[in-house]
Amino acid sequence: MSEEKVLIGIIGGSGLYHLDNLTFVKTVNPETPWGFPSSPITITSLPSGTHVAFIARHGIGHVINPSAVPGRANIAALKSLGVRAIVAFSAVGSLREEIAPGAFILPSQIIDRTKGVRPASFFQDTSIVAHTMFGDPFSNKFIKWLAPRVEKALEGRGVPLFTDKCIVCMEGPQFSTRAESLMYRQWGGDLINMSVLPEAKLAREAELSYALICTATDYDSWRPESDAVTAHDVFQTLKQNADTSRLVAATVLDELQAAIAGPDASIFLEHVGSMKFSIMPRSERQNVADREKLSFVLPEYFSGEETVDVSTV
């Protein structure tokens, strides 16, 4: 684990493989019980001295399929560095006419259309059971803090910001059929991507604040007057969106660091302690090796081999 505490983690999505205007500090590649992260983690410094940890979700050179992203390793590695808040970026398809390609969105809800091929929990395949609260899948206090700052960063660029939207996470790597795209609209979906899950679930299990900044690249496949979405369509909008995303990140990061380390720190502690009520009561059947594994991401509950019931911690 790093000796430095880096409080902010950035997960870059399609097109966002680095951040600009930051000073390189070092690269780390922590091995976790769930393997290595998608890419080595770049630690960079803002002019103020704020350190930021950056992971390319799909690896350097975009070599990892959405279904194969090592989400557990990514989240565990960030927490091992001291990260308390994660700002994740993602390209998305729009399921609503008003959310045009180029728009920015801070979603508040998720519909899960993944198909069980992605490991979705740190507790998967262990002798320890946890049922994590996920009714509000993003960190509401964090999003409320973030929204006006993202909006301010977008001023003068003619780019709108939408909030309180629902994102559908599909399996992929193929795009939706027209029938699926229409169905997601009927369900109340506003956006669609392939990456927010299990990332958001794992951040919640790790007790980290997590927000997703989406950039619309296309209209998916629901518009009868348009061709179905293709990768070519996505890439046409991707570079412009990524440039704007880097501007947004550069604008909000210093203020985010000051908030996390200052009197507003409670905003970013929204989920700290929540797993205490999610982990099922201890029994003698819990495997010591499983407890050691989980201690990497949740040392608060699994740092020792003592037989104290977690419900009393």
Short mmCIF file of C-alpha atoms in Angstrom, two decimals:
data_model
loop_
_atom_site.label_atom_id
_atom_site.label_comp_id
_atom_site.label_asym_id
_atom_site.label_seq_id
_atom_site.Cartn_x
_atom_site.Cartn_y
_atom_site.Cartn_z
CA MET A 1 0.00 0.00 0.00
CA SER A 2 1.05 3.59 -0.64
CA GLU A 3 2.49 5.56 2.26
CA GLU A 4 0.74 8.68 0.95
CA LYS A 5 -2.98 9.18 1.41
CA VAL A 6 -4.48 10.15 -1.92
CA LEU A 7 -8.06 11.18 -1.16
CA ILE A 8 -9.44 11.50 -4.71
CA GLY A 9 -9.74 8.72 -7.26
CA ILE A 10 -10.63 9.24 -10.92
CA ILE A 11 -11.80 6.38 -13.14
CA GLY A 12 -11.54 7.34 -16.79
CA GLY A 13 -13.91 5.76 -19.29
CA SER A 14 -13.93 5.46 -23.07
CA GLY A 15 -11.86 8.28 -24.55
CA LEU A 16 -10.63 9.57 -21.18
CA TYR A 17 -7.32 7.83 -20.70
CA HIS A 18 -5.42 10.62 -18.92
CA LEU A 19 -5.85 14.00 -17.26
CA ASP A 20 -4.27 17.22 -18.50
CA ASN A 21 -2.41 20.03 -16.68
CA LEU A 22 -1.30 17.77 -13.84
CA THR A 23 2.24 17.05 -12.68
CA PHE A 24 3.24 13.41 -12.77
CA VAL A 25 4.29 12.12 -9.35
CA LYS A 26 4.57 8.36 -9.79
CA THR A 27 2.89 5.23 -11.05
CA VAL A 28 1.79 2.47 -8.70
CA ASN A 29 0.26 -0.90 -9.45
CA PRO A 30 -0.96 -2.40 -6.17
CA GLU A 31 -1.78 -6.09 -6.23
CA THR A 32 -5.05 -6.79 -4.46
CA PRO A 33 -6.62 -10.13 -3.46
CA TRP A 34 -8.66 -9.73 -6.65
CA GLY A 35 -5.66 -9.13 -8.90
CA PHE A 36 -4.22 -5.96 -10.41
CA PRO A 37 -6.29 -2.93 -11.48
CA SER A 38 -7.24 -2.25 -15.11
CA SER A 39 -4.15 -0.13 -15.55
CA PRO A 40 -1.28 1.04 -13.39
CA ILE A 41 -2.56 3.92 -11.25
CA THR A 42 -1.08 7.29 -12.12
CA ILE A 43 -0.60 9.59 -9.14
CA THR A 44 -0.54 13.20 -10.29
CA SER A 45 -0.45 16.55 -8.57
CA LEU A 46 -2.52 19.66 -9.21
CA PRO A 47 -0.77 23.07 -9.05
CA SER A 48 -2.05 23.34 -5.48
CA GLY A 49 -0.27 20.12 -4.55
CA THR A 50 -3.45 18.04 -4.44
CA HIS A 51 -2.70 14.43 -5.36
CA VAL A 52 -5.11 12.48 -7.57
CA ALA A 53 -5.14 8.75 -8.43
CA PHE A 54 -6.18 7.93 -12.01
CA ILE A 55 -7.20 4.54 -13.44
CA ALA A 56 -8.05 3.91 -17.09
CA ARG A 57 -11.11 1.63 -16.73
CA HIS A 58 -10.51 -0.17 -20.02
CA GLY A 59 -6.73 -0.31 -19.65
CA ILE A 60 -4.00 1.54 -21.48
CA GLY A 61 -4.92 1.49 -25.15
CA HIS A 62 -8.53 0.43 -24.40
CA VAL A 63 -7.85 -3.31 -24.34
CA ILE A 64 -10.40 -4.50 -21.75
CA ASN A 65 -13.96 -5.43 -22.70
CA PRO A 66 -16.60 -3.85 -20.38
CA SER A 67 -17.61 -7.28 -19.08
CA ALA A 68 -13.98 -8.07 -18.19
CA VAL A 69 -13.06 -4.88 -16.31
CA PRO A 70 -11.54 -5.97 -12.96
CA GLY A 71 -13.86 -3.80 -10.89
CA ARG A 72 -12.98 -5.36 -7.54
CA ALA A 73 -9.27 -4.79 -8.09
CA ASN A 74 -9.88 -1.20 -9.25
CA ILE A 75 -11.94 -0.20 -6.21
CA ALA A 76 -9.77 -2.11 -3.73
CA ALA A 77 -6.59 -0.58 -5.16
CA LEU A 78 -7.99 2.94 -4.89
CA LYS A 79 -9.07 2.42 -1.29
CA SER A 80 -5.63 1.00 -0.43
CA LEU A 81 -4.15 4.36 -1.47
CA GLY A 82 -6.41 6.24 0.94
CA VAL A 83 -9.04 7.34 -1.58
CA ARG A 84 -12.34 8.45 -0.01
CA ALA A 85 -14.19 9.83 -3.05
CA ILE A 86 -14.31 8.48 -6.60
CA VAL A 87 -15.30 10.53 -9.63
CA ALA A 88 -15.92 8.11 -12.48
CA PHE A 89 -16.40 9.17 -16.10
CA SER A 90 -18.32 7.22 -18.72
CA ALA A 91 -19.50 7.60 -22.29
CA VAL A 92 -23.22 6.81 -22.51
CA GLY A 93 -25.99 6.46 -25.05
CA SER A 94 -28.98 8.75 -24.66
CA LEU A 95 -32.50 7.37 -24.44
CA ARG A 96 -34.09 10.85 -24.44
CA GLU A 97 -34.32 13.38 -27.26
CA GLU A 98 -33.38 16.30 -25.01
CA ILE A 99 -30.12 14.64 -23.93
CA ALA A 100 -28.22 15.25 -27.15
CA PRO A 101 -24.73 13.93 -27.94
CA GLY A 102 -22.23 16.12 -26.13
CA ALA A 103 -24.42 16.64 -23.05
CA PHE A 104 -23.16 15.91 -19.52
CA ILE A 105 -25.26 13.99 -17.03
CA LEU A 106 -25.05 13.14 -13.32
CA PRO A 107 -27.39 10.14 -12.93
CA SER A 108 -29.08 9.24 -9.65
CA GLN A 109 -30.50 5.78 -10.38
CA ILE A 110 -29.47 2.53 -12.13
CA ILE A 111 -31.32 -0.31 -13.84
CA ASP A 112 -29.18 -3.45 -13.88
CA ARG A 113 -29.21 -5.36 -17.16
CA THR A 114 -25.90 -7.14 -16.70
CA LYS A 115 -26.14 -10.91 -16.84
CA GLY A 116 -24.18 -12.26 -13.90
CA VAL A 117 -20.87 -12.69 -15.72
CA ARG A 118 -19.19 -9.87 -13.78
CA PRO A 119 -18.08 -10.43 -10.18
CA ALA A 120 -20.30 -7.93 -8.41
CA SER A 121 -19.26 -8.21 -4.76
CA PHE A 122 -16.13 -8.46 -2.64
CA PHE A 123 -18.04 -11.12 -0.71
CA GLN A 124 -18.60 -13.32 -3.76
CA ASP A 125 -17.22 -16.84 -3.33
CA THR A 126 -16.41 -16.28 0.36
CA SER A 127 -17.84 -17.79 3.54
CA ILE A 128 -19.03 -14.34 4.63
CA VAL A 129 -22.41 -12.95 3.59
CA ALA A 130 -23.25 -9.27 3.25
CA HIS A 131 -26.39 -7.56 1.94
CA THR A 132 -25.41 -4.01 1.07
CA MET A 133 -27.93 -1.17 0.99
CA PHE A 134 -28.13 0.09 -2.60
CA GLY A 135 -31.46 1.89 -2.90
CA ASP A 136 -29.61 5.08 -3.80
CA PRO A 137 -26.75 3.71 -5.91
CA PHE A 138 -24.78 6.95 -6.09
CA SER A 139 -23.63 9.10 -3.18
CA ASN A 140 -26.40 11.68 -2.92
CA LYS A 141 -24.50 14.21 -0.80
CA PHE A 142 -21.51 13.99 -3.11
CA ILE A 143 -23.67 14.49 -6.23
CA LYS A 144 -25.44 17.47 -4.65
CA TRP A 145 -22.02 18.99 -3.93
CA LEU A 146 -20.67 18.14 -7.39
CA ALA A 147 -23.56 19.28 -9.62
CA PRO A 148 -23.20 23.08 -9.33
CA ARG A 149 -19.43 22.80 -9.74
CA VAL A 150 -19.70 20.72 -12.90
CA GLU A 151 -22.31 23.14 -14.22
CA LYS A 152 -19.98 26.06 -13.55
CA ALA A 153 -17.12 24.27 -15.33
CA LEU A 154 -19.35 23.84 -18.39
CA GLU A 155 -20.37 27.52 -18.54
CA GLY A 156 -19.54 29.19 -21.84
CA ARG A 157 -19.07 25.91 -23.71
CA GLY A 158 -22.69 25.46 -24.74
CA VAL A 159 -22.80 22.10 -22.95
CA PRO A 160 -25.86 21.34 -20.79
CA LEU A 161 -25.79 19.35 -17.55
CA PHE A 162 -28.68 17.02 -16.69
CA THR A 163 -29.23 15.60 -13.21
CA ASP A 164 -31.55 13.11 -11.53
CA LYS A 165 -31.53 10.69 -14.47
CA CYS A 166 -31.67 6.89 -14.60
CA ILE A 167 -28.91 4.92 -16.32
CA VAL A 168 -29.35 1.40 -17.67
CA CYS A 169 -26.24 -0.79 -17.43
CA MET A 170 -26.27 -3.49 -20.11
CA GLU A 171 -23.86 -6.35 -20.64
CA GLY A 172 -22.46 -5.73 -24.11
CA PRO A 173 -20.10 -5.67 -25.86
CA GLN A 174 -22.78 -5.41 -28.56
CA PHE A 175 -25.07 -2.39 -28.56
CA SER A 176 -28.83 -2.65 -27.92
CA THR A 177 -31.41 -3.90 -30.37
CA ARG A 178 -34.10 -1.38 -31.29
CA ALA A 179 -36.64 -3.36 -29.27
CA GLU A 180 -34.40 -3.28 -26.18
CA SER A 181 -33.72 0.42 -26.58
CA LEU A 182 -37.46 1.17 -26.74
CA MET A 183 -38.08 -1.09 -23.73
CA TYR A 184 -35.50 0.75 -21.63
CA ARG A 185 -37.28 4.03 -22.40
CA GLN A 186 -40.58 2.54 -21.26
CA TRP A 187 -38.91 1.38 -18.04
CA GLY A 188 -37.84 4.94 -17.28
CA GLY A 189 -34.24 4.72 -18.48
CA ASP A 190 -32.66 7.96 -19.66
CA LEU A 191 -29.13 6.74 -20.44
CA ILE A 192 -27.39 3.48 -21.22
CA ASN A 193 -23.83 2.26 -20.75
CA MET A 194 -21.85 -0.91 -20.04
CA SER A 195 -19.64 0.20 -17.14
CA VAL A 196 -21.41 1.64 -14.09
CA LEU A 197 -21.97 -1.84 -12.64
CA PRO A 198 -20.54 -3.46 -10.66
CA GLU A 199 -18.34 -0.39 -10.11
CA ALA A 200 -20.96 1.51 -8.11
CA LYS A 201 -21.85 -1.58 -6.04
CA LEU A 202 -18.21 -2.24 -5.18
CA ALA A 203 -17.61 1.39 -4.20
CA ARG A 204 -20.57 1.10 -1.83
CA GLU A 205 -19.20 -2.11 -0.29
CA ALA A 206 -15.85 -0.34 0.18
CA GLU A 207 -17.70 2.53 1.92
CA LEU A 208 -16.43 5.07 -0.62
CA SER A 209 -18.32 8.06 -2.01
CA TYR A 210 -18.98 7.49 -5.71
CA ALA A 211 -20.34 9.74 -8.46
CA LEU A 212 -20.58 9.11 -12.20
CA ILE A 213 -20.15 11.92 -14.70
CA CYS A 214 -21.64 10.79 -18.01
CA THR A 215 -21.06 12.22 -21.47
CA ALA A 216 -23.61 11.38 -24.15
CA THR A 217 -22.14 10.16 -27.43
CA ASP A 218 -25.20 8.88 -29.34
CA TYR A 219 -28.92 8.12 -29.24
CA ASP A 220 -28.60 4.35 -28.85
CA SER A 221 -31.08 2.61 -31.22
CA TRP A 222 -34.56 3.86 -30.25
CA ARG A 223 -35.06 6.59 -32.85
CA PRO A 224 -36.88 5.13 -35.87
CA GLU A 225 -35.62 7.87 -38.16
CA SER A 226 -31.96 7.20 -37.31
CA ASP A 227 -29.55 4.40 -38.03
CA ALA A 228 -28.72 2.08 -35.14
CA VAL A 229 -25.74 3.24 -33.13
CA THR A 230 -22.29 2.13 -34.27
CA ALA A 231 -18.84 2.41 -32.73
CA HIS A 232 -18.01 4.94 -35.45
CA ASP A 233 -20.83 7.20 -34.22
CA VAL A 234 -19.52 6.97 -30.67
CA PHE A 235 -15.92 7.80 -31.60
CA GLN A 236 -16.98 10.89 -33.54
CA THR A 237 -18.23 12.51 -30.33
CA LEU A 238 -15.80 10.84 -27.94
CA LYS A 239 -12.77 13.11 -28.36
CA GLN A 240 -14.71 16.34 -27.84
CA ASN A 241 -16.43 14.87 -24.79
CA ALA A 242 -13.11 13.67 -23.36
CA ASP A 243 -11.55 17.13 -23.76
CA THR A 244 -14.50 18.66 -21.90
CA SER A 245 -14.28 15.97 -19.22
CA ARG A 246 -10.64 16.85 -18.58
CA LEU A 247 -11.64 20.51 -18.20
CA VAL A 248 -14.38 19.55 -15.73
CA ALA A 249 -11.98 17.39 -13.73
CA ALA A 250 -9.33 20.11 -13.59
CA THR A 251 -11.95 22.63 -12.45
CA VAL A 252 -13.44 20.63 -9.59
CA LEU A 253 -10.51 18.60 -8.22
CA ASP A 254 -8.85 21.27 -6.11
CA GLU A 255 -12.15 22.26 -4.55
CA LEU A 256 -12.97 18.60 -3.99
CA GLN A 257 -9.70 18.03 -2.14
CA ALA A 258 -10.30 21.08 0.05
CA ALA A 259 -13.80 19.84 0.87
CA ILE A 260 -12.68 16.30 1.71
CA ALA A 261 -9.90 17.55 3.97
CA GLY A 262 -11.88 20.43 5.47
CA PRO A 263 -15.02 21.18 7.45
CA ASP A 264 -17.27 19.69 4.75
CA ALA A 265 -15.61 16.28 5.06
CA SER A 266 -18.83 14.70 6.32
CA ILE A 267 -20.24 14.98 2.78
CA PHE A 268 -17.75 12.34 1.71
CA LEU A 269 -18.24 10.08 4.71
CA GLU A 270 -21.85 9.30 3.79
CA HIS A 271 -21.28 5.54 3.61
CA VAL A 272 -18.57 5.08 6.23
CA GLY A 273 -19.82 2.58 8.78
CA SER A 274 -22.68 1.35 6.58
CA MET A 275 -21.24 -2.13 6.08
CA LYS A 276 -21.47 -2.78 9.80
CA PHE A 277 -25.19 -3.30 9.29
CA SER A 278 -24.79 -5.26 6.04
CA ILE A 279 -22.46 -8.07 7.13
CA MET A 280 -24.37 -11.02 8.54
CA PRO A 281 -23.54 -11.94 12.17
CA ARG A 282 -20.33 -13.85 12.70
CA SER A 283 -20.20 -17.60 13.05
CA GLU A 284 -17.45 -20.14 13.59
CA ARG A 285 -17.89 -21.21 9.97
CA GLN A 286 -16.32 -18.01 8.60
CA ASN A 287 -13.06 -18.86 6.89
CA VAL A 288 -10.00 -17.09 8.30
CA ALA A 289 -8.55 -16.75 4.79
CA ASP A 290 -11.74 -15.03 3.64
CA ARG A 291 -11.51 -12.57 6.53
CA GLU A 292 -7.91 -11.81 5.63
CA LYS A 293 -8.91 -11.24 2.01
CA LEU A 294 -11.72 -8.87 2.95
CA SER A 295 -9.47 -7.01 5.37
CA PHE A 296 -7.70 -5.52 2.33
CA VAL A 297 -10.77 -3.47 1.42
CA LEU A 298 -12.60 -3.41 4.78
CA PRO A 299 -9.95 -3.42 7.51
CA GLU A 300 -12.52 -1.77 9.78
CA TYR A 301 -14.30 -5.13 10.13
CA PHE A 302 -11.80 -7.82 9.18
CA SER A 303 -8.42 -6.67 10.46
CA GLY A 304 -8.13 -9.48 13.02
CA GLU A 305 -9.05 -13.11 13.52
CA GLU A 306 -10.89 -12.53 16.77
CA THR A 307 -14.39 -13.97 17.06
CA VAL A 308 -16.19 -10.75 17.98
CA ASP A 309 -19.66 -10.55 16.43
CA VAL A 310 -19.51 -7.76 13.82
CA SER A 311 -23.00 -6.65 14.82
CA THR A 312 -21.53 -5.37 18.08
CA VAL A 313 -18.59 -3.51 16.51
#
